[in-house]
Every structure is written in C-alpha cells, then in structure tokens.
Short mmCIF file of C-alpha atoms in Angstrom, two decimals:
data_model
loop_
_atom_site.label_atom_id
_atom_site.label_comp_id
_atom_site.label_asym_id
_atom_site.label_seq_id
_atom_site.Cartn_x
_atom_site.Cartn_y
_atom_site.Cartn_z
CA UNK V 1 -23.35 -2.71 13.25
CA UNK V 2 -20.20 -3.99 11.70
CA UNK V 3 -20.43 -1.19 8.60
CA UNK V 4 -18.70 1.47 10.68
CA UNK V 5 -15.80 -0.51 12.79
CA UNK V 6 -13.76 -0.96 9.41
CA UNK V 7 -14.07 2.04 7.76
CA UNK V 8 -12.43 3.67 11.02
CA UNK V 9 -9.47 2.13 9.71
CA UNK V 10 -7.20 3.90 7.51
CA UNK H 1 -7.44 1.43 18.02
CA UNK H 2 -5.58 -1.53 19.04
CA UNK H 3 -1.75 -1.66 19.10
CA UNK H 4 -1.91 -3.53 16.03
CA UNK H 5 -3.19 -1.17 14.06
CA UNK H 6 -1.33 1.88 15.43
CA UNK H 7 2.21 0.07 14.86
CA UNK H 8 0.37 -0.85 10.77
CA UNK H 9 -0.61 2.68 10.27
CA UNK H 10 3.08 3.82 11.99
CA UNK H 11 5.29 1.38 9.71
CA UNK H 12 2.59 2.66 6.90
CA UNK H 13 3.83 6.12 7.56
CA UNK H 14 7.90 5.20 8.10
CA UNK H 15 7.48 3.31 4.09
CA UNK H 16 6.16 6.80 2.70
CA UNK H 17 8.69 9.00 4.23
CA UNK H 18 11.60 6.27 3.53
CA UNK H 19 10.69 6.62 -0.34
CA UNK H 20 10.34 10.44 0.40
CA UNK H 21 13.73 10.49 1.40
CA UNK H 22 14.84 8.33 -0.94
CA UNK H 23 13.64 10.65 -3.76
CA UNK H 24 14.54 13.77 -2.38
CA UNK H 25 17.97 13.05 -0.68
CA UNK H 26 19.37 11.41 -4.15
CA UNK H 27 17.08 13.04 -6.43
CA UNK H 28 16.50 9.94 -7.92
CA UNK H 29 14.34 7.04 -8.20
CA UNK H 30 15.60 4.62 -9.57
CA UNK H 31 14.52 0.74 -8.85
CA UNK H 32 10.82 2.62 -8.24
CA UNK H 33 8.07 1.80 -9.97
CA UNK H 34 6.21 4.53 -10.96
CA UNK H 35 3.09 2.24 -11.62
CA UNK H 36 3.68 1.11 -8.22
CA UNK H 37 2.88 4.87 -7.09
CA UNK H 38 0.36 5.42 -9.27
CA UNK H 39 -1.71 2.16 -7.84
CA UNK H 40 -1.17 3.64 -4.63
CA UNK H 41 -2.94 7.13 -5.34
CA UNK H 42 -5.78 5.55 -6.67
CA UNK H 43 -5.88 3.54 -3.57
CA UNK H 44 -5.88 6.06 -1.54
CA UNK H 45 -8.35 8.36 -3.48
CA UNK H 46 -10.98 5.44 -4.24
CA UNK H 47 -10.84 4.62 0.09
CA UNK H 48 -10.94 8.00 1.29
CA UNK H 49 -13.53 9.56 -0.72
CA UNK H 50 -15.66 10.12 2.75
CA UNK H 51 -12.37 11.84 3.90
CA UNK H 52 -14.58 15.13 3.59
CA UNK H 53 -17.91 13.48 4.60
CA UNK H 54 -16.89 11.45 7.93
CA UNK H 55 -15.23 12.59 10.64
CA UNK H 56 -13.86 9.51 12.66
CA UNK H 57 -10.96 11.06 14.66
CA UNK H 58 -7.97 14.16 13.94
CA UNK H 59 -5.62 11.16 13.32
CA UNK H 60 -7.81 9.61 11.02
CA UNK H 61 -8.31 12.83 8.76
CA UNK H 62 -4.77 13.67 9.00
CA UNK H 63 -3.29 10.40 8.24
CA UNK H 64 -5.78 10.16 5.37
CA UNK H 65 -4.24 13.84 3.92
CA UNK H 66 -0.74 12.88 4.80
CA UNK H 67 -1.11 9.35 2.60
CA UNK H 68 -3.06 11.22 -0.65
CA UNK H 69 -0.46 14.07 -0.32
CA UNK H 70 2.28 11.99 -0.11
CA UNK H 71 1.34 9.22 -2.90
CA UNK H 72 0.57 12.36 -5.19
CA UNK H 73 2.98 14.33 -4.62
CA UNK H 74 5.75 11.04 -5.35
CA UNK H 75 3.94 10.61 -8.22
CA UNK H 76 4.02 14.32 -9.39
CA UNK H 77 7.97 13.62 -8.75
CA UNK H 78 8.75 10.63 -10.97
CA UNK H 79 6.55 12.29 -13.74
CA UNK H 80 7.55 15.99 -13.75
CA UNK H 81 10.65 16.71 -11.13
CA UNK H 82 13.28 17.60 -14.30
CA UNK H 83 15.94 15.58 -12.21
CA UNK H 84 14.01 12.99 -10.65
CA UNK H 85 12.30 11.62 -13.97
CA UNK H 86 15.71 11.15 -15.29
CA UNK H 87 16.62 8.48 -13.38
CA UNK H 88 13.32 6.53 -13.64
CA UNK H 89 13.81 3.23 -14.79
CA UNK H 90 10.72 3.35 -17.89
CA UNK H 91 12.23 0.62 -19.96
CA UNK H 92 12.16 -1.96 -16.86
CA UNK H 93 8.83 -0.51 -15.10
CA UNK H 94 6.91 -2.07 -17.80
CA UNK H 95 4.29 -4.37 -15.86
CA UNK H 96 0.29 -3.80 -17.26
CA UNK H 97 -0.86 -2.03 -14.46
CA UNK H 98 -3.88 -0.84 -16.56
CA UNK H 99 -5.05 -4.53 -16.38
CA UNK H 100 -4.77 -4.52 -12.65
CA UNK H 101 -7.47 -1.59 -12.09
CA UNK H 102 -9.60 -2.94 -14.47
CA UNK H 103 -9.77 -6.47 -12.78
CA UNK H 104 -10.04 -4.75 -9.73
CA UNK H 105 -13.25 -2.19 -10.51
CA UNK H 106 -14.58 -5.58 -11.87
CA UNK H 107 -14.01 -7.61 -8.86
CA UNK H 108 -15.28 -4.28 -6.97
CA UNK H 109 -18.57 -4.70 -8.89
CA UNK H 110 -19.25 -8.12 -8.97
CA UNK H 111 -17.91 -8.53 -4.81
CA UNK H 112 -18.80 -5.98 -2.37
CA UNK H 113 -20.56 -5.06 0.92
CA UNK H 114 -23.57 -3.09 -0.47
CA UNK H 115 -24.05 -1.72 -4.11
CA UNK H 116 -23.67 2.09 -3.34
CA UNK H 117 -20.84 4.54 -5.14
CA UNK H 118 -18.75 4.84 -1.74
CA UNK H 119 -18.88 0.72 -1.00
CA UNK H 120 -17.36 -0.30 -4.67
CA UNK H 121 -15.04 2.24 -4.35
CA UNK H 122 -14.01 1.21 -1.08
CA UNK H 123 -13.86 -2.45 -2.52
CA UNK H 124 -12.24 -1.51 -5.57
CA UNK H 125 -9.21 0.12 -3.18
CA UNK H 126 -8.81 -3.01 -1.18
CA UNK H 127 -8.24 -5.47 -4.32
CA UNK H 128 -6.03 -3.05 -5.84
CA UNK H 129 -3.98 -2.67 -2.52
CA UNK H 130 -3.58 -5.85 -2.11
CA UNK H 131 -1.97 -5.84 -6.33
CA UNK H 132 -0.33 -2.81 -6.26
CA UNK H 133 3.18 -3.68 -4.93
CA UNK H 134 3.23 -6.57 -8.28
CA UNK H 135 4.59 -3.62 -10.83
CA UNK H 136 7.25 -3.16 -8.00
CA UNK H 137 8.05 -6.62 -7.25
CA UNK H 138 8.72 -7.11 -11.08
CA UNK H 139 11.39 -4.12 -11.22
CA UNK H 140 13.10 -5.40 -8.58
CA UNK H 141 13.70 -8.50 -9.71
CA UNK H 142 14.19 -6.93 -13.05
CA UNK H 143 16.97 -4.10 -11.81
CA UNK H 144 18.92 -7.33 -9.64
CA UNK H 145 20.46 -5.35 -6.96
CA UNK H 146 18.44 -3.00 -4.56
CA UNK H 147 19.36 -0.39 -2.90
CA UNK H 148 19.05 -0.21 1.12
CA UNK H 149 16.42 2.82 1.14
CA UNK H 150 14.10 1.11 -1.67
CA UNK H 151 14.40 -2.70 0.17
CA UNK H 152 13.41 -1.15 3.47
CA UNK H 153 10.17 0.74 1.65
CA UNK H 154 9.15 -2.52 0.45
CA UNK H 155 10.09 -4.36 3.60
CA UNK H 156 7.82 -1.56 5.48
CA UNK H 157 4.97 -1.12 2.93
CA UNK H 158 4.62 -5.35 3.55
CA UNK H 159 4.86 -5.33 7.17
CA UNK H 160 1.79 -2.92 7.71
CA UNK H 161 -0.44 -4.91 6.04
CA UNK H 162 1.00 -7.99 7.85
CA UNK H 163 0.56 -5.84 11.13
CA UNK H 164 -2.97 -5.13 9.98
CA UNK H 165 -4.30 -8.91 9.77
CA UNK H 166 -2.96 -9.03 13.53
CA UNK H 167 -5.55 -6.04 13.90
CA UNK H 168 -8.24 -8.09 12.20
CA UNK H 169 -7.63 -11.39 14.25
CA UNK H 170 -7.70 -8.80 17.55
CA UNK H 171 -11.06 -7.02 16.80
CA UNK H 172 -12.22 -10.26 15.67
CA UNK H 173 -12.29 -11.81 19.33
CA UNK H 174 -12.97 -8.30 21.31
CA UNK H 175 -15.53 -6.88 19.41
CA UNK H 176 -19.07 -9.11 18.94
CA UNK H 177 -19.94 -7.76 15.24
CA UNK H 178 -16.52 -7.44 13.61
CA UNK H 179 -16.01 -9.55 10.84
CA UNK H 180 -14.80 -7.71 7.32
CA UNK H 181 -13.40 -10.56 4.85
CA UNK H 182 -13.34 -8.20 2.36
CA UNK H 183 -10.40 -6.37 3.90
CA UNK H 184 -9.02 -9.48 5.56
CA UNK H 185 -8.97 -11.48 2.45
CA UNK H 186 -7.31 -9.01 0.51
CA UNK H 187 -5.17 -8.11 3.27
CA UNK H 188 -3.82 -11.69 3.44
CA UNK H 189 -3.43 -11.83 -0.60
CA UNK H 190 -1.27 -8.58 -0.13
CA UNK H 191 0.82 -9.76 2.37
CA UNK H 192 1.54 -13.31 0.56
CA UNK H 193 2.40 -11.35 -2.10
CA UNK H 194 5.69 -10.13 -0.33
CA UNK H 195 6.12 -13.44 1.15
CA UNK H 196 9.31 -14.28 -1.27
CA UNK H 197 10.38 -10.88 -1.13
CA UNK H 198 10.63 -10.73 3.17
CA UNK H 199 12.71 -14.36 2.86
CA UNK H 200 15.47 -12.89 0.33
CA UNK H 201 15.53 -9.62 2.60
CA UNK H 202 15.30 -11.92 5.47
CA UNK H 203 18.40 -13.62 3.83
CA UNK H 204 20.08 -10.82 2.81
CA UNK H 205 19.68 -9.53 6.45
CA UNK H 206 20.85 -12.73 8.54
CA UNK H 207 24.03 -12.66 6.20
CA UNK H 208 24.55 -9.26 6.30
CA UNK H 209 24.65 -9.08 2.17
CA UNK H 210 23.14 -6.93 0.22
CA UNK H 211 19.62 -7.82 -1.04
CA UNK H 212 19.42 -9.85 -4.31
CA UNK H 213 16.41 -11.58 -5.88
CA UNK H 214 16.40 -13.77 -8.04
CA UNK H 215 16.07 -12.90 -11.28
#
C-alpha cells in the first residue's frame, strides 16, 4: 500500500 | 531509491555541513536566521519520531541522526556558543516564526493522511518544511549582501527539495500505488518559495557578482 513507500524517504 | 532522491538527500547533506562550516570556520553566523534553524529541528523531530520504531535501511537511520544532530546542535550554536551568538543578527532575524508552527499544526490537523499521533506529526513537518526557509529569505534580503558560504546553503537547502519533486514524478510512473500529494504539494510550495532567490543567485552567478537581493 502506498502508506509505507513515502515514509522511506527521509 | 532512485537517483533523484539520493542526489536530494546528498545536496540535503552538502547544505548542513556548508552552514557547519560556515559557523565553525568563522565562528560566526551572521546573515543566519536562527528561526530558520529552529523550524528545521522541529522538522526534523516532528518527521522522524518513528526514527526509533522503524527500521527502513542503515542510511535511513543514520541520515535521520546526522540531520536532528546537526539542526540541534546549529541551533545549540547560535543560542549558547559565547562567540558564535555574538555575531547573530537578532535585530534583523525578526520574522513571526511562532505563527508559522501554529498554522502549520493547524493545517496538520485539519489535512492529513490518517488521524493518528505519528501521521499529523508527519504532516505538520511537511507544511512547516516547505515555510521554514521564509524567516531566512527575509534576513537576506534584510542584511543586502550575502556571503558565498550562506548563498550556497540556501542555494543547496532549495535544490534538494527541487531534486525531490523529480523523485516524486519518478516513483509516480514506476511504482503502481505511489501517489503522496501531501509531500508533493508541499514540496512544490517549498521549492517556489526559493524561486526568486535561485534567479538573483542565478544572476549573480552568470555575471560573476556577488549575490544581491533586492531589498
């Protein structure tokens, strides 16, 4: 789901 | 991890240790604002509160210590270093930065991904990233000239974001469920924010002069 791709981001 | 994003995060990193070096190879700071800084701690401390909860990746947890270190530890500087604080520029740094986290926690509660602590927070960071360079901008234009080290931080701390929406536009068309416009809007607000200040150092580049904005 898309909740986890972005919060790999710094 | 995309090119993109590696070359934000890097040019991230070269704007904190060009205002590191600034501060510590004159022992001052003047022309930086100190509300500026502060913005950017809180930034960093609302975003990475799951710094001790989620592991992503070594570079992730590292680069998350080096940026709260760092933005602390600048702050810590301009408040308390006996010679650095001398040279800080209070009567010009005067922008309402107070009024900036408040808008933002309010935006944070009213627009967000899902009502939990660690979301608003997360939300809360982005607005206020995307505001946080304003108290900055002002002193510049405030203080006239800038000094080389202090225009390239700014020049750098603008480019990552502008690096970043390349990031968002990439994982946008090679991964199926990305979409985040909460960090792509605010993303583009921050980096139209610096949009004036990139033409005069743009100017000031092509002509070899040294960086002026107007007042």
């Amino acid at each position: 789901n898309n909740n986890n791709t972005v919060k790999d981001e710094l | 991890m995309n090119i993109f994003r590696f070359a934000g995060d890097m040019t991230h990193l070269i704007s904190v240790l060009v205002l590191l070096l600034k501060i510590y190879a004159t022992k001052s700071c003047s022309g930086i604002s100190l509300k500026t800084q502060e913005l950017y701690a809180l930034v960093f401390l609302a975003r990475y509160l799951d710094l001790f909860t989620d592991f992503i990746s070594v570079y992730n947890t590292v680069m998350k210590i080096v940026f709260i270190m760092s933005s602390l530890s600048i702050v810590w500087c301009m408040r308390m270093h006996p010679m650095v604080r001398r040279s800080y520029d209070k009567e010009l740094d005067t922008f309402r930065h107070y009024f900036l986290i408040a808008g933002c926690l309010l935006g944070a509660l009213l627009v967000h991904e899902k009502f939990t602590f660690q979301e608003i927070f997360w939300a809360f960071s982005l607005y206020l990233e995307a505001v946080a360079i304003l108290p900055q901008l002002v002193l510049l234009q405030r203080s006239g000239n800038v000094d080389n080290l202090t225009g390239q931080y700014v020049f750098f701390l603008g480019a990552y974001r502008a690096l970043y929406i390349l990031n968002w536009i990439y994982r946008y068309f090679t991964e199926k469920h990305f979409g985040r416009w909460i960090s792509c809007i605010s993303g583009l607000v921050q980096t139209a924010l610096y949009g004036d200040f990139f033409y005069y150092y743009f100017i000031s580049w092509k002509n070899n002069a040294k960086l002026q904005l107007p007042a």
